[in-house]
């Protein structure tokens, strides 16, 4: 007991000496001890990206040892050491520097630092997420409409990022990203916008954390020669884009990679990219105003693994750093990326999600017309490690001699997280289509709809409340070329339950 008291007194003297030397206050509150901010600090706190997470700390290490180590990387704004009731630390801390460059340096030089013989700490960038994903937004709403509606219920909104529909620029894609002034403001907004309790425009919306943007070192960003350009028309060709940008810089560009309504444009020099951005920002191309930003370089293999495990727009199921790196090494050992480039061209400066699919009408689609339904299905199978979809096509001739295409698609094995026992879904058959491409897209749409219905059926079966079953009073319309027994997917329907209807219904 006397030894513990002496140790406590010695630590107190060390912390008092540290406060006197540095001029920083030290305050313990709510299970954490804060060192800083400096008393002479003027203005707002450092911007996002200045905080690092420190893990694997020995329990007997405190600020008197940590501050000298991390202050060698730059000026510390604040250090938060997590404490337990016994007086030892909980093995981790957060350190906020005054600049992002200092935080990157701390990660680069102190990750793996041997703080005790045989004890190495981990230092990674802290995910200070200030962005929410808002889904199920009416597609006719504008950015101003969303900002006005959300501001009635939450505070601290900095920006609303809204994507236009690929096929109709008057509509949005049904979702938006909302940027807040701080992580706390975003967390409070997420708590306030609980689905089922709050409605926007008289309908429920889905609100969750957006996938955090990757933080790239300023020095690395200064070397980027790739531009991310979005809001193109679907029919705008890569050749048109290349010609426009080459005319703007009066020089050749390396290549253009167009994906749906956005593109990555690779330049031969950084100066060419800067000139193109200055000249073509907010330029109208084929009736649509484009937006240009620097592409953020990402490690292709690691990014694919993280996306596979994390899903789109959410990261609540993401792996921690050690698990991600272990999985990364396993993939490299299997040489799964032997033919992949070392570094991808990157991602845009804002997160994106798959666009909605435009329904087909009687007019045949253009040759360069395509939708995201097959891509969404492929991404879902890869994300959940299901077997890929299998497509089969048949061509027919109608009475007028026109060619008609029918697609047949099935998923050989659908399992977790949708089903605990893997099951085959399909085959599903499309309506006659005017092209093989159209039948391919409609087949993917059909299987996505089937998965959605299967998901709803799983939730209903898991619900303790039993819902009454009523016989259908409207005959179902046949939508497939040939009938198919769906009982393998949903189970055979129960026998019709006789229901006594009110008198008013019996007289109709």
Coordinates of N, CA, C and O in Angstrom, one line a residue, residues 175-330:
X175 N -30.0 9.8 -52.7 CA -29.2 9.9 -51.5 C -28.3 11.1 -51.6 O -28.1 11.8 -52.6
X176 N -27.8 11.5 -50.4 CA -26.9 12.6 -50.3 C -25.9 12.4 -49.1 O -26.1 11.6 -48.3
X177 N -24.8 13.1 -49.2 CA -23.8 13.1 -48.1 C -23.9 14.5 -47.4 O -23.8 15.5 -48.1
X178 N -24.0 14.5 -46.1 CA -24.1 15.7 -45.3 C -22.8 15.9 -44.5 O -22.5 15.0 -43.6
X179 N -22.1 17.0 -44.7 CA -20.9 17.2 -44.0 C -21.2 18.2 -42.8 O -21.9 19.2 -43.0
X180 N -20.6 17.8 -41.6 CA -20.8 18.6 -40.4 C -19.5 19.3 -40.0 O -18.5 18.9 -40.4
X181 N -19.7 20.3 -39.1 CA -18.5 21.0 -38.7 C -17.6 20.2 -37.7 O -16.4 20.5 -37.6
X182 N -18.1 19.1 -37.1 CA -17.3 18.3 -36.2 C -17.9 16.9 -36.1 O -19.0 16.7 -36.5
X183 N -17.1 16.0 -35.6 CA -17.6 14.6 -35.4 C -18.7 14.6 -34.4 O -19.7 13.9 -34.6
X184 N -18.6 15.4 -33.4 CA -19.7 15.5 -32.4 C -21.0 16.0 -33.0 O -22.1 15.4 -32.7
X185 N -20.9 17.0 -33.9 CA -22.2 17.5 -34.5 C -22.8 16.4 -35.4 O -24.0 16.3 -35.4
X186 N -21.9 15.7 -36.1 CA -22.5 14.6 -37.0 C -23.1 13.5 -36.1 O -24.1 12.9 -36.5
X187 N -22.4 13.1 -35.0 CA -23.0 12.1 -34.1 C -24.3 12.5 -33.5 O -25.3 11.7 -33.4
X188 N -24.5 13.8 -33.1 CA -25.7 14.3 -32.6 C -26.8 14.3 -33.6 O -28.0 14.0 -33.3
X189 N -26.4 14.6 -34.9 CA -27.4 14.6 -35.9 C -27.9 13.2 -36.2 O -29.1 12.9 -36.5
X190 N -26.9 12.3 -36.2 CA -27.3 10.8 -36.5 C -28.3 10.3 -35.4 O -29.2 9.6 -35.7
X191 N -28.0 10.8 -34.2 CA -28.9 10.4 -33.1 C -30.3 11.0 -33.2 O -31.3 10.4 -32.9
X192 N -30.3 12.3 -33.7 CA -31.6 13.0 -33.9 C -32.5 12.4 -35.0 O -33.7 12.5 -35.0
X193 N -31.8 11.9 -36.1 CA -32.5 11.5 -37.3 C -32.7 10.0 -37.3 O -32.3 9.3 -38.2
X194 N -33.3 9.5 -36.2 CA -33.5 8.1 -36.1 C -34.6 7.6 -37.0 O -35.7 8.2 -37.0
X195 N -34.4 6.6 -37.9 CA -35.4 6.2 -38.8 C -36.6 5.6 -38.0 O -36.5 4.9 -37.0
X196 N -37.8 6.0 -38.4 CA -39.0 5.6 -37.8 C -39.5 6.6 -36.8 O -40.7 6.6 -36.4
X197 N -38.7 7.5 -36.3 CA -39.1 8.5 -35.4 C -39.2 9.9 -36.1 O -39.9 10.8 -35.6
X198 N -38.4 10.1 -37.1 CA -38.3 11.4 -37.8 C -38.6 11.1 -39.3 O -38.0 10.2 -39.9
X199 N -39.4 11.9 -39.9 CA -39.7 11.9 -41.3 C -39.3 13.2 -42.0 O -39.5 14.2 -41.4
X200 N -38.8 13.0 -43.2 CA -38.4 14.2 -44.0 C -39.3 14.1 -45.2 O -39.4 13.1 -45.9
X201 N -40.0 15.2 -45.5 CA -41.0 15.3 -46.6 C -42.0 14.2 -46.5 O -42.4 13.5 -47.4
X202 N -42.4 13.9 -45.2 CA -43.5 12.9 -44.9 C -43.1 11.5 -45.3 O -44.0 10.7 -45.7
X203 N -41.8 11.2 -45.4 CA -41.4 9.8 -45.6 C -40.1 9.5 -44.8 O -39.4 10.5 -44.5
X204 N -39.9 8.3 -44.5 CA -38.8 7.9 -43.7 C -37.5 7.9 -44.6 O -37.5 7.5 -45.8
X205 N -36.4 8.3 -44.0 CA -35.1 8.3 -44.7 C -34.1 7.5 -43.9 O -34.3 7.2 -42.7
X206 N -33.1 7.0 -44.6 CA -32.1 6.2 -43.9 C -30.9 7.1 -43.6 O -30.4 7.7 -44.5
X207 N -30.4 7.0 -42.4 CA -29.3 7.9 -42.0 C -28.2 7.0 -41.3 O -28.6 6.2 -40.4
X208 N -27.0 7.1 -41.8 CA -25.9 6.3 -41.1 C -24.6 7.0 -41.4 O -24.6 8.0 -42.2
X209 N -23.5 6.6 -40.8 CA -22.2 7.1 -41.1 C -21.8 6.9 -42.5 O -22.0 5.8 -43.0
X210 N -21.3 7.9 -43.1 CA -20.7 7.7 -44.5 C -19.3 7.1 -44.3 O -18.7 7.2 -43.3
X211 N -18.9 6.4 -45.4 CA -17.6 5.9 -45.4 C -16.5 7.0 -45.3 O -16.6 8.0 -46.1
X212 N -15.6 7.0 -44.4 CA -14.6 8.1 -44.3 C -13.8 8.2 -45.5 O -13.4 7.2 -46.2
X213 N -13.5 9.4 -45.9 CA -12.6 9.7 -47.0 C -11.1 9.3 -46.6 O -10.7 9.6 -45.5
X214 N -10.4 8.8 -47.5 CA -9.0 8.5 -47.2 C -8.2 9.8 -47.0 O -8.3 10.7 -47.8
X215 N -7.4 9.8 -46.0 CA -6.5 11.0 -45.7 C -5.2 10.8 -46.4 O -4.5 9.8 -46.1
X216 N -4.8 11.7 -47.3 CA -3.6 11.6 -48.1 C -2.6 12.7 -47.6 O -3.0 13.8 -47.4
X217 N -1.4 12.3 -47.5 CA -0.3 13.3 -47.2 C -0.3 14.4 -48.2 O -0.4 14.2 -49.4
X218 N -0.1 15.7 -47.6 CA -0.1 16.8 -48.5 C 1.0 16.7 -49.6 O 0.8 17.1 -50.7
X219 N 2.2 16.2 -49.2 CA 3.3 16.0 -50.1 C 2.9 15.1 -51.2 O 3.3 15.3 -52.4
X220 N 2.2 14.0 -50.9 CA 1.8 13.1 -51.9 C 0.7 13.7 -52.8 O 0.8 13.4 -54.0
X221 N -0.2 14.5 -52.3 CA -1.2 15.1 -53.1 C -0.6 16.1 -54.1 O -1.1 16.3 -55.2
X222 N 0.5 16.7 -53.7 CA 1.2 17.7 -54.6 C 1.8 17.0 -55.8 O 2.1 17.7 -56.8
X223 N 1.9 15.7 -55.8 CA 2.5 15.0 -56.9 C 1.5 14.3 -57.8 O 1.8 13.7 -58.8
X224 N 0.2 14.5 -57.4 CA -0.9 13.8 -58.2 C -1.0 14.5 -59.6 O -1.0 15.7 -59.7
X225 N -1.2 13.7 -60.6 CA -1.3 14.2 -62.0 C -2.7 13.7 -62.6 O -2.8 13.7 -63.8
X226 N -3.6 13.3 -61.7 CA -4.9 12.8 -62.2 C -6.0 13.6 -61.6 O -6.1 14.0 -60.5
X227 N -7.0 14.0 -62.5 CA -8.1 14.7 -62.1 C -9.4 13.8 -62.1 O -9.5 12.9 -62.9
X228 N -10.2 14.1 -61.1 CA -11.5 13.4 -61.0 C -12.6 14.4 -61.4 O -12.7 15.4 -60.9
X229 N -13.3 14.0 -62.5 CA -14.3 14.9 -63.1 C -15.6 14.2 -63.1 O -15.7 13.1 -63.6
X230 N -16.6 14.8 -62.5 CA -17.9 14.2 -62.5 C -19.0 15.0 -63.1 O -18.8 16.2 -63.5
X231 N -20.2 14.5 -63.2 CA -21.4 15.1 -63.7 C -21.4 15.1 -65.3 O -22.0 16.0 -65.8
X232 N -20.7 14.2 -65.9 CA -20.8 14.1 -67.4 C -22.2 13.5 -67.7 O -22.9 12.8 -66.9
X233 N -22.6 13.7 -69.0 CA -23.7 13.0 -69.5 C -23.3 11.5 -69.8 O -22.1 11.3 -70.1
X234 N -24.2 10.6 -69.7 CA -23.9 9.2 -70.0 C -23.4 9.1 -71.5 O -22.5 8.3 -71.8
X235 N -24.0 9.8 -72.4 CA -23.6 9.7 -73.8 C -22.3 10.4 -74.2 O -21.8 10.3 -75.3
X236 N -21.8 11.2 -73.3 CA -20.5 11.8 -73.5 C -19.4 10.8 -73.6 O -19.2 10.0 -72.7
X237 N -18.7 10.7 -74.7 CA -17.7 9.7 -75.0 C -16.3 10.1 -74.4 O -16.0 11.3 -74.3
X238 N -15.5 9.1 -74.1 CA -14.1 9.4 -73.7 C -13.3 10.2 -74.7 O -12.5 11.1 -74.4
X239 N -13.6 10.0 -76.0 CA -12.9 10.7 -77.0 C -13.3 12.2 -77.0 O -12.4 13.1 -77.2
X240 N -14.5 12.5 -76.7 CA -15.0 13.9 -76.6 C -14.3 14.6 -75.4 O -13.8 15.7 -75.5
X241 N -14.2 13.8 -74.3 CA -13.5 14.4 -73.1 C -12.0 14.6 -73.4 O -11.5 15.7 -73.0
X242 N -11.4 13.7 -74.0 CA -10.0 13.8 -74.3 C -9.7 15.0 -75.2 O -8.8 15.8 -75.0
X243 N -10.5 15.1 -76.2 CA -10.4 16.2 -77.1 C -10.5 17.6 -76.4 O -9.7 18.5 -76.7
X244 N -11.5 17.7 -75.5 CA -11.8 18.9 -74.8 C -10.6 19.3 -73.9 O -10.1 20.5 -73.9
X245 N -10.1 18.3 -73.2 CA -9.0 18.6 -72.2 C -7.7 18.9 -73.0 O -6.9 19.7 -72.5
X246 N -7.4 18.2 -74.1 CA -6.2 18.5 -74.8 C -6.3 19.8 -75.5 O -5.2 20.5 -75.6
X247 N -7.4 20.3 -75.9 CA -7.5 21.6 -76.5 C -7.3 22.7 -75.4 O -6.7 23.7 -75.6
X248 N -7.8 22.4 -74.1 CA -7.6 23.4 -73.1 C -6.1 23.6 -72.7 O -5.7 24.7 -72.4
X249 N -5.3 22.5 -72.7 CA -3.9 22.6 -72.3 C -3.0 22.7 -73.5 O -1.8 22.9 -73.3
X250 N -3.6 22.6 -74.7 CA -2.8 22.6 -76.0 C -1.6 21.6 -75.9 O -0.5 21.9 -76.3
X251 N -2.0 20.4 -75.4 CA -1.0 19.4 -75.3 C -1.7 18.0 -75.2 O -2.9 18.0 -75.0
X252 N -1.0 17.0 -75.3 CA -1.5 15.6 -75.2 C -1.7 15.3 -73.7 O -1.0 15.7 -72.8
X253 N -2.7 14.4 -73.5 CA -2.9 13.8 -72.1 C -2.7 12.3 -72.2 O -2.7 11.7 -73.3
X254 N -2.4 11.7 -71.1 CA -2.0 10.3 -71.1 C -3.2 9.4 -71.4 O -3.1 8.6 -72.4
X255 N -4.3 9.5 -70.7 CA -5.5 8.7 -71.0 C -6.7 9.2 -70.2 O -6.5 10.0 -69.3
X256 N -7.9 8.7 -70.7 CA -9.1 9.1 -70.0 C -9.8 7.7 -69.7 O -10.0 6.9 -70.5
X257 N -10.2 7.6 -68.4 CA -11.0 6.5 -68.0 C -12.4 6.9 -67.5 O -12.5 7.5 -66.4
X258 N -13.4 6.7 -68.4 CA -14.8 7.2 -68.0 C -15.6 6.0 -67.5 O -15.5 4.9 -68.0
X259 N -16.2 6.3 -66.3 CA -17.1 5.3 -65.7 C -18.4 5.9 -65.4 O -18.5 6.8 -64.6
X260 N -19.4 5.5 -66.2 CA -20.8 6.1 -66.0 C -20.8 7.6 -66.3 O -20.5 8.0 -67.4
X261 N -21.0 8.4 -65.2 CA -21.1 9.8 -65.4 C -19.9 10.6 -64.8 O -19.9 11.8 -64.6
X262 N -18.8 9.9 -64.5 CA -17.6 10.5 -64.1 C -16.3 9.9 -64.7 O -16.5 8.8 -65.4
X263 N -15.2 10.5 -64.6 CA -14.0 10.1 -65.3 C -12.8 10.5 -64.5 O -12.7 11.4 -63.8
X264 N -11.7 9.7 -64.7 CA -10.4 10.0 -64.2 C -9.5 10.3 -65.5 O -9.4 9.5 -66.4
X265 N -8.9 11.5 -65.4 CA -8.1 12.0 -66.5 C -6.7 12.1 -66.1 O -6.3 12.8 -65.2
X266 N -5.8 11.3 -66.8 CA -4.4 11.2 -66.4 C -3.6 12.1 -67.3 O -3.7 12.0 -68.6
X267 N -2.8 13.0 -66.7 CA -2.0 13.9 -67.4 C -0.5 13.5 -67.4 O -0.1 12.8 -66.5
X268 N 0.2 14.1 -68.3 CA 1.7 13.7 -68.4 C 2.4 14.5 -67.3 O 3.5 14.0 -66.8
X269 N 2.0 15.7 -67.0 CA 2.7 16.5 -66.0 C 1.6 17.1 -65.0 O 0.4 17.3 -65.3
X270 N 2.1 17.5 -63.8 CA 1.2 18.2 -62.8 C 0.8 19.5 -63.4 O -0.4 19.9 -63.1
X271 N 1.6 20.2 -64.1 CA 1.3 21.5 -64.6 C 0.1 21.5 -65.6 O -0.7 22.3 -65.6
X272 N 0.1 20.4 -66.4 CA -1.0 20.3 -67.4 C -2.3 20.1 -66.6 O -3.3 20.6 -67.0
X273 N -2.3 19.3 -65.5 CA -3.5 19.0 -64.8 C -4.0 20.3 -64.1 O -5.2 20.6 -64.1
X274 N -3.1 21.1 -63.6 CA -3.5 22.4 -62.9 C -4.1 23.3 -63.9 O -5.1 24.0 -63.6
X275 N -3.5 23.4 -65.1 CA -4.0 24.3 -66.2 C -5.4 23.8 -66.6 O -6.3 24.7 -66.8
X276 N -5.6 22.5 -66.8 CA -6.9 22.0 -67.2 C -8.0 22.3 -66.1 O -9.1 22.7 -66.5
X277 N -7.6 22.2 -64.9 CA -8.6 22.4 -63.8 C -9.0 23.9 -63.8 O -10.1 24.3 -63.6
X278 N -8.0 24.8 -64.0 CA -8.2 26.2 -63.9 C -9.1 26.6 -65.1 O -10.0 27.5 -65.0
X279 N -8.9 26.0 -66.3 CA -9.7 26.5 -67.5 C -11.1 25.8 -67.6 O -12.0 26.5 -68.1
X280 N -11.2 24.6 -67.1 CA -12.4 23.8 -67.4 C -13.4 23.6 -66.2 O -14.4 23.0 -66.4
X281 N -13.0 24.2 -65.1 CA -13.9 24.0 -63.9 C -15.2 24.6 -64.2 O -15.3 25.8 -64.6
X282 N -16.3 23.9 -63.9 CA -17.7 24.4 -64.2 C -18.0 24.6 -65.6 O -18.9 25.5 -65.9
X283 N -17.3 24.0 -66.5 CA -17.6 24.1 -67.9 C -18.8 23.2 -68.3 O -18.9 22.1 -67.8
X284 N -19.6 23.7 -69.3 CA -20.7 22.9 -69.7 C -20.3 22.0 -70.9 O -19.8 22.5 -71.9
X285 N -20.5 20.7 -70.7 CA -20.2 19.7 -71.8 C -21.5 18.9 -72.1 O -22.0 18.3 -71.2
X286 N -21.9 18.9 -73.3 CA -23.1 18.2 -73.7 C -24.3 18.6 -72.9 O -25.1 17.7 -72.5
X287 N -24.4 19.8 -72.4 CA -25.5 20.3 -71.6 C -25.4 20.0 -70.2 O -26.4 20.3 -69.4
X288 N -24.3 19.6 -69.7 CA -24.1 19.3 -68.2 C -22.9 20.0 -67.7 O -21.8 20.0 -68.4
X289 N -23.0 20.7 -66.6 CA -21.8 21.4 -66.0 C -21.0 20.4 -65.2 O -21.5 19.8 -64.2
X290 N -19.7 20.3 -65.5 CA -18.8 19.4 -64.9 C -18.2 20.0 -63.6 O -18.0 21.2 -63.5
X291 N -17.8 19.1 -62.7 CA -17.0 19.5 -61.5 C -15.7 18.8 -61.5 O -15.7 17.6 -61.7
X292 N -14.6 19.5 -61.2 CA -13.3 18.9 -61.3 C -12.6 19.0 -59.9 O -12.6 20.0 -59.2
X293 N -12.0 17.9 -59.5 CA -11.2 17.8 -58.2 C -10.0 16.9 -58.4 O -10.0 16.1 -59.4
X294 N -9.1 17.0 -57.5 CA -7.9 16.2 -57.6 C -8.3 14.8 -57.2 O -9.0 14.6 -56.2
X295 N -7.9 13.8 -57.9 CA -8.1 12.4 -57.5 C -7.2 12.0 -56.4 O -6.0 12.5 -56.3
X296 N -7.7 11.2 -55.4 CA -6.9 10.8 -54.3 C -6.3 9.4 -54.5 O -7.1 8.5 -54.7
X297 N -5.0 9.3 -54.6 CA -4.4 8.0 -54.9 C -4.7 7.0 -53.7 O -4.6 7.4 -52.5
X298 N -4.9 5.8 -54.0 CA -5.2 4.8 -53.0 C -4.4 3.5 -53.4 O -4.1 3.3 -54.6
X299 N -4.0 2.7 -52.4 CA -3.4 1.4 -52.7 C -4.5 0.5 -53.1 O -5.4 0.2 -52.4
X300 N -4.4 0.0 -54.3 CA -5.5 -0.7 -55.0 C -5.9 -2.0 -54.2 O -7.0 -2.2 -53.9
X301 N -4.9 -2.8 -53.8 CA -5.2 -4.0 -53.1 C -5.8 -3.8 -51.8 O -6.9 -4.4 -51.4
X302 N -5.2 -2.9 -51.0 CA -5.8 -2.6 -49.6 C -7.2 -2.0 -49.7 O -8.0 -2.3 -48.9
X303 N -7.4 -1.1 -50.7 CA -8.7 -0.5 -50.9 C -9.7 -1.5 -51.2 O -10.9 -1.4 -50.7
X304 N -9.4 -2.5 -52.1 CA -10.3 -3.5 -52.5 C -10.7 -4.3 -51.3 O -11.9 -4.7 -51.1
X305 N -9.8 -4.7 -50.5 CA -10.1 -5.5 -49.3 C -10.9 -4.8 -48.3 O -11.9 -5.3 -47.8
X306 N -10.6 -3.5 -48.1 CA -11.4 -2.7 -47.1 C -12.9 -2.6 -47.7 O -13.8 -2.7 -46.9
X307 N -13.0 -2.3 -49.0 CA -14.4 -2.2 -49.5 C -15.1 -3.5 -49.5 O -16.3 -3.5 -49.2
X308 N -14.4 -4.6 -49.7 CA -15.0 -5.9 -49.6 C -15.6 -6.2 -48.3 O -16.7 -6.7 -48.1
X309 N -14.9 -5.8 -47.2 CA -15.4 -6.1 -45.9 C -16.3 -5.0 -45.3 O -17.1 -5.2 -44.4
X310 N -16.1 -3.8 -45.8 CA -16.9 -2.7 -45.2 C -18.2 -2.4 -45.9 O -19.1 -1.9 -45.3
X311 N -18.3 -2.6 -47.2 CA -19.5 -2.3 -47.9 C -19.5 -0.8 -48.3 O -18.5 -0.1 -48.1
X312 N -20.5 -0.4 -48.9 CA -20.6 1.0 -49.5 C -21.3 1.9 -48.5 O -22.3 1.6 -48.0
X313 N -20.6 3.1 -48.3 CA -21.2 4.2 -47.5 C -21.3 3.9 -46.0 O -21.6 4.7 -45.3
X314 N -20.9 2.7 -45.5 CA -20.9 2.4 -44.1 C -19.6 1.8 -43.7 O -18.9 1.1 -44.6
X315 N -19.2 1.9 -42.5 CA -18.0 1.2 -42.0 C -18.2 0.6 -40.7 O -17.2 0.3 -40.0
X316 N -19.4 0.3 -40.3 CA -19.7 -0.3 -39.0 C -19.2 -1.7 -38.9 O -19.2 -2.3 -37.8
X317 N -19.0 -2.4 -40.0 CA -18.5 -3.8 -40.0 C -17.0 -3.9 -40.5 O -16.6 -4.9 -40.9
X318 N -16.3 -2.8 -40.4 CA -15.0 -2.7 -41.0 C -14.0 -3.5 -40.1 O -14.2 -3.7 -38.9
X319 N -12.9 -3.9 -40.7 CA -11.8 -4.6 -39.9 C -11.0 -3.5 -39.2 O -10.9 -2.4 -39.7
X320 N -10.3 -4.0 -38.2 CA -9.3 -3.1 -37.6 C -8.0 -3.2 -38.4 O -7.9 -4.0 -39.4
X321 N -7.0 -2.4 -38.0 CA -5.8 -2.3 -38.9 C -5.1 -3.6 -39.0 O -4.7 -4.0 -40.0
X322 N -4.9 -4.3 -37.8 CA -4.2 -5.5 -37.9 C -4.9 -6.6 -38.7 O -4.2 -7.3 -39.5
X323 N -6.2 -6.7 -38.6 CA -6.9 -7.7 -39.4 C -6.9 -7.3 -40.9 O -6.7 -8.2 -41.7
X324 N -7.0 -6.1 -41.2 CA -6.9 -5.7 -42.6 C -5.5 -6.0 -43.2 O -5.4 -6.6 -44.3
X325 N -4.5 -5.7 -42.5 CA -3.1 -6.0 -43.0 C -2.9 -7.5 -43.1 O -2.2 -7.9 -44.0
X326 N -3.4 -8.2 -42.2 CA -3.2 -9.7 -42.2 C -3.9 -10.2 -43.5 O -3.4 -11.1 -44.2
X327 N -5.2 -9.8 -43.7 CA -5.9 -10.2 -44.9 C -5.2 -9.8 -46.2 O -5.1 -10.5 -47.2
X328 N -4.6 -8.6 -46.1 CA -3.8 -8.0 -47.3 C -2.7 -9.0 -47.6 O -2.4 -9.3 -48.8
X329 N -1.9 -9.4 -46.6 CA -0.8 -10.3 -46.8 C -1.3 -11.6 -47.3 O -0.6 -12.2 -48.2
X330 N -2.4 -12.1 -46.9 CA -2.9 -13.4 -47.4 C -3.2 -13.3 -48.9 O -2.9 -14.2 -49.6

